[in-house]
CSV table of C-alpha atoms in Angstrom, one decimal:
chain,number,residue,atom,x,y,z
E,1,MET,CA,0.0,0.0,0.0
E,2,ALA,CA,1.4,3.4,-1.0
E,3,PRO,CA,1.9,6.0,1.7
E,4,PRO,CA,-0.5,8.9,1.7
E,5,PRO,CA,0.5,12.0,-0.2
E,6,PRO,CA,2.3,14.8,1.8
E,7,ILE,CA,0.2,17.3,3.6
E,8,VAL,CA,0.1,20.7,1.9
E,9,LEU,CA,-0.5,23.8,4.0
E,10,HIS,CA,-2.6,25.5,1.3
E,11,SER,CA,-3.3,24.9,-2.3
E,12,GLY,CA,-0.5,26.3,-4.5
E,13,ALA,CA,2.0,25.8,-1.7
E,14,SER,CA,5.6,25.5,-2.8
E,15,PRO,CA,7.3,22.1,-2.1
E,16,GLU,CA,9.2,23.6,0.7
E,17,LEU,CA,5.9,24.0,2.6
E,18,GLU,CA,4.9,20.4,2.3
E,19,LEU,CA,4.7,18.4,5.6
E,20,LEU,CA,5.3,14.7,5.9
E,21,THR,CA,4.1,12.3,8.5
E,22,VAL,CA,6.4,9.9,10.3
E,23,PRO,CA,5.1,7.0,8.3
E,24,GLN,CA,5.8,8.9,5.0
E,25,VAL,CA,9.4,9.6,6.2
E,26,MET,CA,9.7,5.9,7.2
E,27,ALA,CA,8.7,4.9,3.7
E,28,ARG,CA,11.0,7.4,1.9
E,29,LEU,CA,14.1,6.5,4.0
E,30,GLN,CA,13.1,2.8,4.3
E,31,LEU,CA,13.6,2.9,8.1
E,32,GLY,CA,11.5,1.8,11.0
E,33,ARG,CA,9.5,4.1,13.3
E,34,SER,CA,12.1,3.9,16.1
E,35,ALA,CA,14.9,4.9,13.7
E,36,VAL,CA,13.0,7.9,12.5
E,37,TYR,CA,12.1,9.0,16.0
E,38,ASP,CA,15.8,8.6,17.0
E,39,LEU,CA,16.7,11.0,14.1
E,40,LEU,CA,14.1,13.5,15.4
E,41,ARG,CA,15.3,13.2,19.0
E,42,SER,CA,18.9,13.7,18.1
E,43,GLY,CA,18.1,16.7,16.0
E,44,GLN,CA,19.5,15.2,12.8
E,45,LEU,CA,16.0,15.5,11.3
E,46,THR,CA,13.9,18.5,12.2
E,47,SER,CA,10.2,18.6,12.7
E,48,ILE,CA,7.3,20.6,14.0
E,49,THR,CA,4.5,19.5,16.3
E,50,LEU,CA,0.9,20.4,15.6
E,51,GLY,CA,-1.0,19.4,18.7
E,52,ARG,CA,0.1,15.8,19.2
E,53,ALA,CA,1.0,15.3,15.6
E,54,ARG,CA,4.6,15.4,14.5
E,55,ARG,CA,5.3,16.7,10.9
E,56,ILE,CA,8.5,16.8,9.0
E,57,PRO,CA,8.9,19.5,6.3
E,58,THR,CA,10.1,18.1,3.0
E,59,HIS,CA,13.0,20.5,3.0
E,60,ALA,CA,14.2,19.1,6.4
E,61,LEU,CA,14.2,15.6,4.9
E,62,THR,CA,16.1,16.9,1.8
E,63,ASP,CA,18.6,18.7,4.0
E,64,PHE,CA,19.1,15.6,6.1
E,65,ILE,CA,19.8,13.4,3.0
E,66,ARG,CA,22.1,16.0,1.5
E,67,THR,CA,24.1,16.3,4.8
E,68,ARG,CA,24.4,12.5,5.0
E,69,LEU,CA,25.6,12.3,1.4
E,70,GLU,CA,28.2,15.0,2.0
E,71,GLN,CA,29.4,13.2,5.2
E,72,GLU,CA,29.7,9.9,3.2
E,73,ALA,CA,31.7,11.7,0.5
E,74,VAL,CA,34.4,12.8,2.9
């Protein structure tokens, strides 16, 4: 089953304003729930909290991947 599409703050929002759920990030990184929450706790992946819901901006996920790729290249 495919993960649900990202949440968009308003129609016409730029991709930088899209918010992903933890399951969506799990699917994109092919990691388990605990691993994603460990990345959030350690500050390697940033997020916002809306009520009790945790959301990860797509740019935060892109920044995380870019940083990891740069670290691997060194």
